[in-house]
Coordinates of N, CA and C (backbone and C1' of nucleotides) in Angstrom, one line a residue:
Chain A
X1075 N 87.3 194.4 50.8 CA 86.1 194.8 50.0 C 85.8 193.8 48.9
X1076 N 86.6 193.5 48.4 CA 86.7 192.3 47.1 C 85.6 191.2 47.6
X1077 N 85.6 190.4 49.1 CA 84.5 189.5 49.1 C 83.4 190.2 49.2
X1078 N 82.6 191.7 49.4 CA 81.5 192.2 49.4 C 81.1 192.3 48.0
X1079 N 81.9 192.3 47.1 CA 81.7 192.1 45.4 C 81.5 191.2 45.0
X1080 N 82.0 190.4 45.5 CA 81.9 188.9 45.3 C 80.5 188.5 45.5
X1081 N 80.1 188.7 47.4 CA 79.0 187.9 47.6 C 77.6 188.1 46.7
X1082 N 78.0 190.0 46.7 CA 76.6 190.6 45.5 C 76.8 189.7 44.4
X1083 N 77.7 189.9 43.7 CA 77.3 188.8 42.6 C 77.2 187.1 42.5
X1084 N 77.5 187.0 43.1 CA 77.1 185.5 43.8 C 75.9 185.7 44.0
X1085 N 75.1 186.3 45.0 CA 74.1 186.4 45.8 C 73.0 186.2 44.5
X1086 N 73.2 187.3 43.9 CA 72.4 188.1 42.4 C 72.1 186.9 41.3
X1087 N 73.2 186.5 40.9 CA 72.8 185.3 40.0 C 72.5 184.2 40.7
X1088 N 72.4 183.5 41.8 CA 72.1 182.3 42.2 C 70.3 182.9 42.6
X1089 N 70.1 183.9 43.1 CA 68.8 184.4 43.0 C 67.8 184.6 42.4
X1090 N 68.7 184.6 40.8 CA 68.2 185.3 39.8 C 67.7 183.6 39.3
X1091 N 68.5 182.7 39.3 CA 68.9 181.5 38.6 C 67.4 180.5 38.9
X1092 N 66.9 181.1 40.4 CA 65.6 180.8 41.0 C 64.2 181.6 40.8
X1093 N 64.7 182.8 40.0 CA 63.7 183.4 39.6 C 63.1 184.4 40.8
X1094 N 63.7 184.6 41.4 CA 63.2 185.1 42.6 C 63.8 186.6 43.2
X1095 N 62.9 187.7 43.5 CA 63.4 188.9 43.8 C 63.8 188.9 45.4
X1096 N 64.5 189.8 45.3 CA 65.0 190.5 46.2 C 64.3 190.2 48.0
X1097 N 63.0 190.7 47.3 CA 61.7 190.4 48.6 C 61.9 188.9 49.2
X1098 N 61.8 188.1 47.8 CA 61.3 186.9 48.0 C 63.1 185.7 48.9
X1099 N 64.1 186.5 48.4 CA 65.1 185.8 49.3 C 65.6 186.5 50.4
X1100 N 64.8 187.9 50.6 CA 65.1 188.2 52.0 C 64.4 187.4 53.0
X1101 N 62.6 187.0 52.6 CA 62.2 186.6 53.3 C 62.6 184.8 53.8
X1102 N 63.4 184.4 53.0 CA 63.5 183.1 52.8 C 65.0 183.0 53.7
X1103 N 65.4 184.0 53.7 CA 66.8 184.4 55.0 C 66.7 184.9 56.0
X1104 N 65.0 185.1 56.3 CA 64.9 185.8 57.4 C 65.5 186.9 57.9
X1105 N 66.1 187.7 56.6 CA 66.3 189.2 56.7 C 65.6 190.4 56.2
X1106 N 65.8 191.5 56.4 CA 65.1 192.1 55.8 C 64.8 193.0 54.2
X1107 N 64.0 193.0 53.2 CA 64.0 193.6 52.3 C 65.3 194.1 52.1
X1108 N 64.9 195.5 52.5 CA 66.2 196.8 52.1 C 67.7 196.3 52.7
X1109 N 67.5 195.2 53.2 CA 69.3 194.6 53.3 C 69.5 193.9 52.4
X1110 N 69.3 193.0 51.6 CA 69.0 192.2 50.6 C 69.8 193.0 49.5
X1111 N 68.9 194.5 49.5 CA 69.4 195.4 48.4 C 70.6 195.9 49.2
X1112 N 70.5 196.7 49.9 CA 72.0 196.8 50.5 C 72.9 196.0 50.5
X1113 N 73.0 194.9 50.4 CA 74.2 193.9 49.7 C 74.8 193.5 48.9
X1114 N 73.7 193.7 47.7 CA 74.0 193.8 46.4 C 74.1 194.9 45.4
X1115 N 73.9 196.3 46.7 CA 74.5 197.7 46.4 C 75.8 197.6 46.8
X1116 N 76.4 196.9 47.5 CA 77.7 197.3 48.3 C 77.7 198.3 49.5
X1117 N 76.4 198.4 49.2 CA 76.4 199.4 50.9 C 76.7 198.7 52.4
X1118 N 76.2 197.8 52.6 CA 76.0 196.5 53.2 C 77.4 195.6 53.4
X1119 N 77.8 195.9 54.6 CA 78.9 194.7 55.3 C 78.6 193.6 56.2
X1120 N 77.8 192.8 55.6 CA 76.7 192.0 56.8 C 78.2 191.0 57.3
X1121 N 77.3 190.4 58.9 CA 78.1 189.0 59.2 C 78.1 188.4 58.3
X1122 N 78.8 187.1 59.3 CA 79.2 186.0 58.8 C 78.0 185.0 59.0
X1123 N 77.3 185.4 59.9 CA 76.2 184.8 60.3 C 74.9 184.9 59.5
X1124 N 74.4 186.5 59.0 CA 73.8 186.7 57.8 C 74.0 186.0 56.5
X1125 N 75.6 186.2 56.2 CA 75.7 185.4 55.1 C 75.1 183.8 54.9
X1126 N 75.6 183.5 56.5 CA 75.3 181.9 56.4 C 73.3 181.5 55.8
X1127 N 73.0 182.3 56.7 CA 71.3 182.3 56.6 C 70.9 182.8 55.1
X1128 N 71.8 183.5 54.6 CA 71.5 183.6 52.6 C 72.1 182.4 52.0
X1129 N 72.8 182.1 52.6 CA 73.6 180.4 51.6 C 72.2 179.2 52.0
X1130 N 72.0 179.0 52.9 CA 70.9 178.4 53.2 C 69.7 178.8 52.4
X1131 N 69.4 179.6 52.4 CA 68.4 180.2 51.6 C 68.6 180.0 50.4
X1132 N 69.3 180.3 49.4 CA 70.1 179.9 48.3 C 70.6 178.5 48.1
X1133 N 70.5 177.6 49.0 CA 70.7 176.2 49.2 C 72.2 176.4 49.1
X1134 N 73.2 177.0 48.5 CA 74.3 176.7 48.5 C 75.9 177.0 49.9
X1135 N 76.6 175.9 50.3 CA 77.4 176.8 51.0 C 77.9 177.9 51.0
X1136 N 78.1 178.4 52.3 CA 78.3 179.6 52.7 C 79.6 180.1 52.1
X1137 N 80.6 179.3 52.0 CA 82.0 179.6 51.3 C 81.8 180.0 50.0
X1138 N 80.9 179.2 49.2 CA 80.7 179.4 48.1 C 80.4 180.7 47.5
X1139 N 79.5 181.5 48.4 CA 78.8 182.6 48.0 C 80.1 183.9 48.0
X1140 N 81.2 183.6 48.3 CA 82.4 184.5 48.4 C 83.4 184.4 47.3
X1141 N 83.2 183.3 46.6 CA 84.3 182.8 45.9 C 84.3 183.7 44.6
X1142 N 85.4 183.7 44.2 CA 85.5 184.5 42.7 C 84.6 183.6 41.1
X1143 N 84.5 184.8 40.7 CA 83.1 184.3 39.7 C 84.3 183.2 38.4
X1144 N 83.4 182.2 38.3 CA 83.9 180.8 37.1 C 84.5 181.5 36.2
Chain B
X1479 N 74.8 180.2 63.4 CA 75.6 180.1 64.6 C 76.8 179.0 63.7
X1480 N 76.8 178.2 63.1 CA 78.0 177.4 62.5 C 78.6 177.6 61.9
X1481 N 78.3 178.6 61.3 CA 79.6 179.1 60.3 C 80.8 179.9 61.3
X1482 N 80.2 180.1 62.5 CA 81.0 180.5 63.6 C 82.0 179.6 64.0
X1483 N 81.3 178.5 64.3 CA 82.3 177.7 65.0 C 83.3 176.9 63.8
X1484 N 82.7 177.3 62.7 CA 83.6 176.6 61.5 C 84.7 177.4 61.1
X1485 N 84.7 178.7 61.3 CA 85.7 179.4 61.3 C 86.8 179.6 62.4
X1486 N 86.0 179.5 63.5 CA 87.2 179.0 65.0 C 87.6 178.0 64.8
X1487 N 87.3 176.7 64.2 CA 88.1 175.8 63.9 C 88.9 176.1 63.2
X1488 N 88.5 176.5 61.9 CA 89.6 176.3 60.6 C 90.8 177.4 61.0
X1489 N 90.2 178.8 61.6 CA 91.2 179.4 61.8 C 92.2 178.7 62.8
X1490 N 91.9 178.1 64.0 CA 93.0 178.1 65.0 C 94.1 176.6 64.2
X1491 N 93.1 176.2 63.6 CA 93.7 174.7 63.0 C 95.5 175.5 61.9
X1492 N 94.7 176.4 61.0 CA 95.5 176.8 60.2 C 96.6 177.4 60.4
X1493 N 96.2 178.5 61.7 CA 97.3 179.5 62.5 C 98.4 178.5 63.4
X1494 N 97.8 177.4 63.8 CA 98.9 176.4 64.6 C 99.5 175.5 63.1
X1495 N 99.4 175.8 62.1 CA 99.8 175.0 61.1 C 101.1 175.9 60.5
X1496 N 100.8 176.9 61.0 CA 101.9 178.2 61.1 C 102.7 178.3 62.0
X1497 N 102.3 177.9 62.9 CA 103.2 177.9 64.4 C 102.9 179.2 64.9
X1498 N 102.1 180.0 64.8 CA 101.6 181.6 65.1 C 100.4 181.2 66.3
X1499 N 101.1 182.3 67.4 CA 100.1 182.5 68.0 C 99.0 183.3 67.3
X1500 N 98.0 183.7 68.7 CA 96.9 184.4 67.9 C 97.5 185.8 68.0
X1501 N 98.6 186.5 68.7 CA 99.1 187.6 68.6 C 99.7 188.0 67.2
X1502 N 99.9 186.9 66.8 CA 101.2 187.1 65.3 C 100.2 187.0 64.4
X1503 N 99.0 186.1 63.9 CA 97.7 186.2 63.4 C 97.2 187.4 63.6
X1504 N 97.1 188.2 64.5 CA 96.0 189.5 64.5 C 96.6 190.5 64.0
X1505 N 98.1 190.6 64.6 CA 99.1 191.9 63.6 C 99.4 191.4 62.1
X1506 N 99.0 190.0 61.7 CA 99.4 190.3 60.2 C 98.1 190.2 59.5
X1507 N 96.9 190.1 60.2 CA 95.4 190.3 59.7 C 95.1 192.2 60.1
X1508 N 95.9 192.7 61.2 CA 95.7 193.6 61.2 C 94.3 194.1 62.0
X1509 N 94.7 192.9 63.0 CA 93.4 193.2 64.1 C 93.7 193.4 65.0
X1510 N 93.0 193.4 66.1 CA 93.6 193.3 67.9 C 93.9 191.8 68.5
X1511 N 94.4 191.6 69.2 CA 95.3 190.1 69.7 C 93.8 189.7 70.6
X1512 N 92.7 190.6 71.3 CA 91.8 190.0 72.2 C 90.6 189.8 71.4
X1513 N 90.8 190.5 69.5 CA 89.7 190.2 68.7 C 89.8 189.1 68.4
X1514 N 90.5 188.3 68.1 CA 91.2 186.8 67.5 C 91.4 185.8 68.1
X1515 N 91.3 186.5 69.9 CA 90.7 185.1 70.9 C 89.3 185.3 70.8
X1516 N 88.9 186.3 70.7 CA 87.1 186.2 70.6 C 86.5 185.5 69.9
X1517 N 87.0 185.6 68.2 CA 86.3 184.7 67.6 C 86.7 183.0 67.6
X1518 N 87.8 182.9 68.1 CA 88.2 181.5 68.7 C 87.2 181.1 69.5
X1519 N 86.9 181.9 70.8 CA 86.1 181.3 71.8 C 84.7 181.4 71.0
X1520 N 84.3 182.1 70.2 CA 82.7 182.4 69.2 C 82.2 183.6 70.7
X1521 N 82.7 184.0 70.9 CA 82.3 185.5 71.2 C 82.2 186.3 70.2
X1522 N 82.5 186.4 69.6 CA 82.4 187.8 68.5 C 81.7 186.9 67.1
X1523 N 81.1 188.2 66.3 CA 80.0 187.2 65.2 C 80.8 188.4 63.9
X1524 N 82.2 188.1 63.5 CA 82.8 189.3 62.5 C 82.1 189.0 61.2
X1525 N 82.0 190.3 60.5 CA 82.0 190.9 59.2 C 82.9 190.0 58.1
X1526 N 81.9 189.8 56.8 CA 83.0 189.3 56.0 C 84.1 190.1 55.3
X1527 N 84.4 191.6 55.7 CA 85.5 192.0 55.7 C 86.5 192.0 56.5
X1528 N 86.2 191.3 57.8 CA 87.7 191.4 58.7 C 87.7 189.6 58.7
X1529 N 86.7 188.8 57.7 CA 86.7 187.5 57.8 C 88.0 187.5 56.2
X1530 N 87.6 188.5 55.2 CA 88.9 188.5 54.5 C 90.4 189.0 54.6
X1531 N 90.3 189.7 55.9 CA 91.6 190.2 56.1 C 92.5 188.4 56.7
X1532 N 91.6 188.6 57.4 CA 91.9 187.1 58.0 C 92.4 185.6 57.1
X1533 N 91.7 186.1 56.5 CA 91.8 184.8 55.4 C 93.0 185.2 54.1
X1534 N 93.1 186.2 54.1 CA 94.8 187.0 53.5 C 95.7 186.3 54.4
X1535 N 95.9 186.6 56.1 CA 96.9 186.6 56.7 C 97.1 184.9 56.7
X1536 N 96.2 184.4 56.5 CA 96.5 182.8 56.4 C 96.7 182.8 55.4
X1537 N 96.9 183.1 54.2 CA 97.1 182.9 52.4 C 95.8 181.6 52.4
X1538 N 94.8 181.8 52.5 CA 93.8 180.7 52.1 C 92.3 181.7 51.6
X1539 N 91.6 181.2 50.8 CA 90.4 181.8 50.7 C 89.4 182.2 51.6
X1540 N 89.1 182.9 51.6 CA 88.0 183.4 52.5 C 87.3 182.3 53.1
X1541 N 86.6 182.2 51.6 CA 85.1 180.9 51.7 C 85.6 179.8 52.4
X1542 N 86.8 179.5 52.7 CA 87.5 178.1 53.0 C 87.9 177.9 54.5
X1543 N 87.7 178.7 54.8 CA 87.6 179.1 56.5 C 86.0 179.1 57.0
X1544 N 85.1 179.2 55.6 CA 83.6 178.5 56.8 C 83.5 177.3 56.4
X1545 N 84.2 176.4 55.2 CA 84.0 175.3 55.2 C 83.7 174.4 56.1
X1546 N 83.2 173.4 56.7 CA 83.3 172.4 57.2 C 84.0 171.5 57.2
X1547 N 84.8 170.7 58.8 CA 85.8 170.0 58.8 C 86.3 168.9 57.5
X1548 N 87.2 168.7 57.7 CA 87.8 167.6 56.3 C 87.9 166.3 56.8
Chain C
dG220 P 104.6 183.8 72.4 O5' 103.1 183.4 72.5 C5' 103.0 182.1 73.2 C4' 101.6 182.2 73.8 C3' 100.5 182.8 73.0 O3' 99.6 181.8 72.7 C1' 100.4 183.5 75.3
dT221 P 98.3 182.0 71.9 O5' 97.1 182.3 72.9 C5' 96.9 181.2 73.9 C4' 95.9 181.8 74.9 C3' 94.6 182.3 74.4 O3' 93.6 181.5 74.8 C1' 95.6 183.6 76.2
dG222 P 92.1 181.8 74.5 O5' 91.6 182.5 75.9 C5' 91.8 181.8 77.1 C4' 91.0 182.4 78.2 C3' 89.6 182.9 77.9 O3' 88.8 182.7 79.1 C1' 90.9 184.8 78.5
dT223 P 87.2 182.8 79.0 O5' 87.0 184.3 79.5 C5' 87.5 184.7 80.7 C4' 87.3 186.2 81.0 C3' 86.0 186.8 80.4 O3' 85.2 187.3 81.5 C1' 87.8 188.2 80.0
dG224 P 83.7 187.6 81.4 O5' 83.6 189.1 81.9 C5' 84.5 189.5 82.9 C4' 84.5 191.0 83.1 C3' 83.2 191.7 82.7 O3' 83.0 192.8 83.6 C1' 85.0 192.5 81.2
dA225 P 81.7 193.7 83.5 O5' 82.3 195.0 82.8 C5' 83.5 195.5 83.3 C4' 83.9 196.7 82.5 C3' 82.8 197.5 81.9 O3' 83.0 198.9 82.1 C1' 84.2 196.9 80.2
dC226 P 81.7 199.9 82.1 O5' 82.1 200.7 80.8 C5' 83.3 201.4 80.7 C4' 83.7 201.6 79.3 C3' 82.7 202.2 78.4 O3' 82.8 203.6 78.4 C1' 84.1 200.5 77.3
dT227 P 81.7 204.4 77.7 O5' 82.3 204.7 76.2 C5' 83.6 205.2 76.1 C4' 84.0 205.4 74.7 C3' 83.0 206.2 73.8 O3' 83.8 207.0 72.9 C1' 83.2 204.0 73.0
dC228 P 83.0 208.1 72.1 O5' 82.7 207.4 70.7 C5' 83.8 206.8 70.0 C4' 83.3 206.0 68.8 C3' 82.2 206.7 68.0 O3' 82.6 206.5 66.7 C1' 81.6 204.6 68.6
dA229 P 82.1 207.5 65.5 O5' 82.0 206.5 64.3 C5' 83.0 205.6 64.1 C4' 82.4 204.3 63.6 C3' 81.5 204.4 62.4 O3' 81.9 203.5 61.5 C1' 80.4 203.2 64.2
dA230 P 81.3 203.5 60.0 O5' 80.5 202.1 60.0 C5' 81.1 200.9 60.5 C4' 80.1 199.9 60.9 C3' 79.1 199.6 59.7 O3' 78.9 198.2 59.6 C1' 77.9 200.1 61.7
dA231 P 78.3 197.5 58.4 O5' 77.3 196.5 59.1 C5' 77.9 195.6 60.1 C4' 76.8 195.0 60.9 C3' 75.7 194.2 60.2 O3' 75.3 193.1 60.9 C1' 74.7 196.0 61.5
dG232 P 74.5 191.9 60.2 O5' 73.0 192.5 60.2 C5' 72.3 192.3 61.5 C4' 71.0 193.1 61.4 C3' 70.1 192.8 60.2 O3' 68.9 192.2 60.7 C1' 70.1 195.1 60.9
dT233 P 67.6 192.1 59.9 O5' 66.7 193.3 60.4 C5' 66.4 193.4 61.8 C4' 65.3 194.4 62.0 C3' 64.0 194.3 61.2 O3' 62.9 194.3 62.1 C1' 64.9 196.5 61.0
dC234 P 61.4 194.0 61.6 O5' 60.9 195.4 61.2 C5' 60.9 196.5 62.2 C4' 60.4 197.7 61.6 C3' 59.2 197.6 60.6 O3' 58.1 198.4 60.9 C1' 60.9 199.0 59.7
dC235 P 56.7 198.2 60.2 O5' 56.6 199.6 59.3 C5' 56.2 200.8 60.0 C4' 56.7 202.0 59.2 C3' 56.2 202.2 57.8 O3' 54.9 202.8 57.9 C1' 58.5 202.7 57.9
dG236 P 54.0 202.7 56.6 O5' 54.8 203.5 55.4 C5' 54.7 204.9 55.3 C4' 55.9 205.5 54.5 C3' 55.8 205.6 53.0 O3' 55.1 206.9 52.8 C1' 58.0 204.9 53.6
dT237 P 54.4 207.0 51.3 O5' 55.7 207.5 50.4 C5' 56.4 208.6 50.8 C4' 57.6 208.8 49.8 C3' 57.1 209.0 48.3 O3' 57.8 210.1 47.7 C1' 58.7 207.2 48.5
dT238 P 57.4 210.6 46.3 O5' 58.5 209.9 45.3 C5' 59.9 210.2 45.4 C4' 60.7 209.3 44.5 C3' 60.3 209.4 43.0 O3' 61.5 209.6 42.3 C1' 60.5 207.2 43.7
Chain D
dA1427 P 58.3 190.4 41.9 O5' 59.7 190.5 41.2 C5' 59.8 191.3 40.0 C4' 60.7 192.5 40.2 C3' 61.6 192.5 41.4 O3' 62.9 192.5 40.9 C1' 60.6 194.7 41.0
dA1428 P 64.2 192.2 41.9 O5' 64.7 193.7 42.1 C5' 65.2 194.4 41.0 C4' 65.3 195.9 41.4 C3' 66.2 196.1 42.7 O3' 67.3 196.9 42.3 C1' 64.2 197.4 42.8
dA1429 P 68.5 197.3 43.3 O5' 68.3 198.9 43.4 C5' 68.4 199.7 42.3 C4' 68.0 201.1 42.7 C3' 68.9 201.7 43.8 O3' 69.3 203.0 43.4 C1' 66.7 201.8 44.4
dC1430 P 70.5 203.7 44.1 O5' 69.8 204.5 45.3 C5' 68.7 205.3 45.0 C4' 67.9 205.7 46.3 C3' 68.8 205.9 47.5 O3' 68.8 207.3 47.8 C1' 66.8 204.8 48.0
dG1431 P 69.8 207.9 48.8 O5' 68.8 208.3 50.0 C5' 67.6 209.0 49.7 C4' 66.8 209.1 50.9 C3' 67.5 209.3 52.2 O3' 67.1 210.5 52.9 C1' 66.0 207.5 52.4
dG1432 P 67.8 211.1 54.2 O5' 66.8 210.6 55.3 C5' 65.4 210.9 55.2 C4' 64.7 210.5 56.4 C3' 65.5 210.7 57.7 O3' 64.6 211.2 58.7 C1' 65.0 208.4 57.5
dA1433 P 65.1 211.7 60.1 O5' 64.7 210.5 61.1 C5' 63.4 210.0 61.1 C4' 63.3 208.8 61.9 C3' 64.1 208.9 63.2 O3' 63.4 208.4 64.3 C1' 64.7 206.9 62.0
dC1434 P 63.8 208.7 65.8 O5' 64.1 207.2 66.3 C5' 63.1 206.2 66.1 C4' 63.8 204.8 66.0 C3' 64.8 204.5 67.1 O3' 64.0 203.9 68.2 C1' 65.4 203.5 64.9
dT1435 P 64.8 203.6 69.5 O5' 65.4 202.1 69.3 C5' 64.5 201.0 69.1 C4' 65.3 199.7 68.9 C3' 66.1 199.3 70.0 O3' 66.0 197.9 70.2 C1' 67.5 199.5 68.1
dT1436 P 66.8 197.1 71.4 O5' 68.0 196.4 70.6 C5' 67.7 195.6 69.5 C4' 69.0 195.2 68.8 C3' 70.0 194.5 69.7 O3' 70.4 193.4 69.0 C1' 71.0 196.2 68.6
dT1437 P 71.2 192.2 69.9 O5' 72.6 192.2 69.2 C5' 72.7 192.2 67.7 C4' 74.0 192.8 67.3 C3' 75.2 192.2 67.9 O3' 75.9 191.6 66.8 C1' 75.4 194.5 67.7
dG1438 P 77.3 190.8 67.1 O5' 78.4 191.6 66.3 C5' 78.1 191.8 64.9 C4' 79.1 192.9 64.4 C3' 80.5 192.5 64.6 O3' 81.3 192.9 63.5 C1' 80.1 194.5 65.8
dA1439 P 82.9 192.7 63.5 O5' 83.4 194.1 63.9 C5' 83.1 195.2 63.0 C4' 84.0 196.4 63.4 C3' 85.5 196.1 63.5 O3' 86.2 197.3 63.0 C1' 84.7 196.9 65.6
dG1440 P 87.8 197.1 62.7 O5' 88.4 197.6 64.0 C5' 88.1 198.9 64.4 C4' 88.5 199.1 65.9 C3' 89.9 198.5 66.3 O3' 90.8 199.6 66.6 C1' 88.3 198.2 68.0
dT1441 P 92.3 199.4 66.9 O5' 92.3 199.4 68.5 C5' 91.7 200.6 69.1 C4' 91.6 200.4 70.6 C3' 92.8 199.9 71.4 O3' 93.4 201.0 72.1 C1' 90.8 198.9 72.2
dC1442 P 94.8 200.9 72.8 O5' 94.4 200.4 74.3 C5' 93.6 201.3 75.1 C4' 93.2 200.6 76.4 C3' 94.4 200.0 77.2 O3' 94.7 200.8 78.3 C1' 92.4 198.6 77.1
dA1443 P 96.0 200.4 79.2 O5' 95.3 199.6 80.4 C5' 94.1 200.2 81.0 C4' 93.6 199.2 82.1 C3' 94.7 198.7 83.0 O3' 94.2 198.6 84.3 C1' 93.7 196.9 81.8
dC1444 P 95.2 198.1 85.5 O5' 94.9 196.5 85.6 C5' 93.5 196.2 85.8 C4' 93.3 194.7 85.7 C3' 94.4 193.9 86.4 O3' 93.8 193.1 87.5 C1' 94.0 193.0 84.3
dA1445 P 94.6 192.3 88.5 O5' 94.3 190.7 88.2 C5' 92.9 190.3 88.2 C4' 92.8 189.1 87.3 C3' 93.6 187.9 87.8 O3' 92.7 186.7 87.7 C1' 94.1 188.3 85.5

DNA sequence: GTGTGACTCAAAGTCCGTT
DNA sequence: AAACGGACTTTGAGTCACA
């Protein structure tokens, strides 16, 4: 469960860093809305595949988005 | 789809670095022996929670298993 | 020691909405 | 802009027998 904590906050500030809601990087991951928020609720267990399509989105590697905060 | 195949790499690369089959890998990730050929072959698209159990049983980071080859 | 098909069941993922 | 819910379809989780 520790990388689902991770990725939310990862996810959250690299998001945030772009100024950009919730709506605007689901659509840019080609996911939907209310998953977006489901992930950074911790409700949300997405793939590995999802993930990858939010790293792209977020321009950053996919590893990255897991890693423990600086 | 490549964060798939970058994890069947790194995994099978790191588990033969162990000398472990994929049977000794899945009981000490705590999975099934025909789940851990699946994601070898990229039949299966896992959760980044059985991608961290996985990444425990190898002592390596999660994120470091979608990496790209070295 | 590994590949594969088939299976159940829970959860991934989408789409509609309201607060 | 984000949390949250319901209902829905598709896919992953987890397991087994057999090759």
């Amino acid at each position: 469960m520790e990388v689902r904590r991770r990725l939310a906050a990862n996810m959250k500030r690299l998001r945030k860093a772009k100024g950009w809601s919730q709506e605007v990087l689901a659509d840019a991951a080609g996911v939907d809305r209310t998953y977006v928020s489901g992930i950074e609720r911790l409700v949300r267990n997405p793939t590995i595949t999802v993930l990858e399509r939010i790293a792209q989105a977020l321009d950053t590697p996919a590893g990255h988005l897991l890693d423990p905060p600086t």
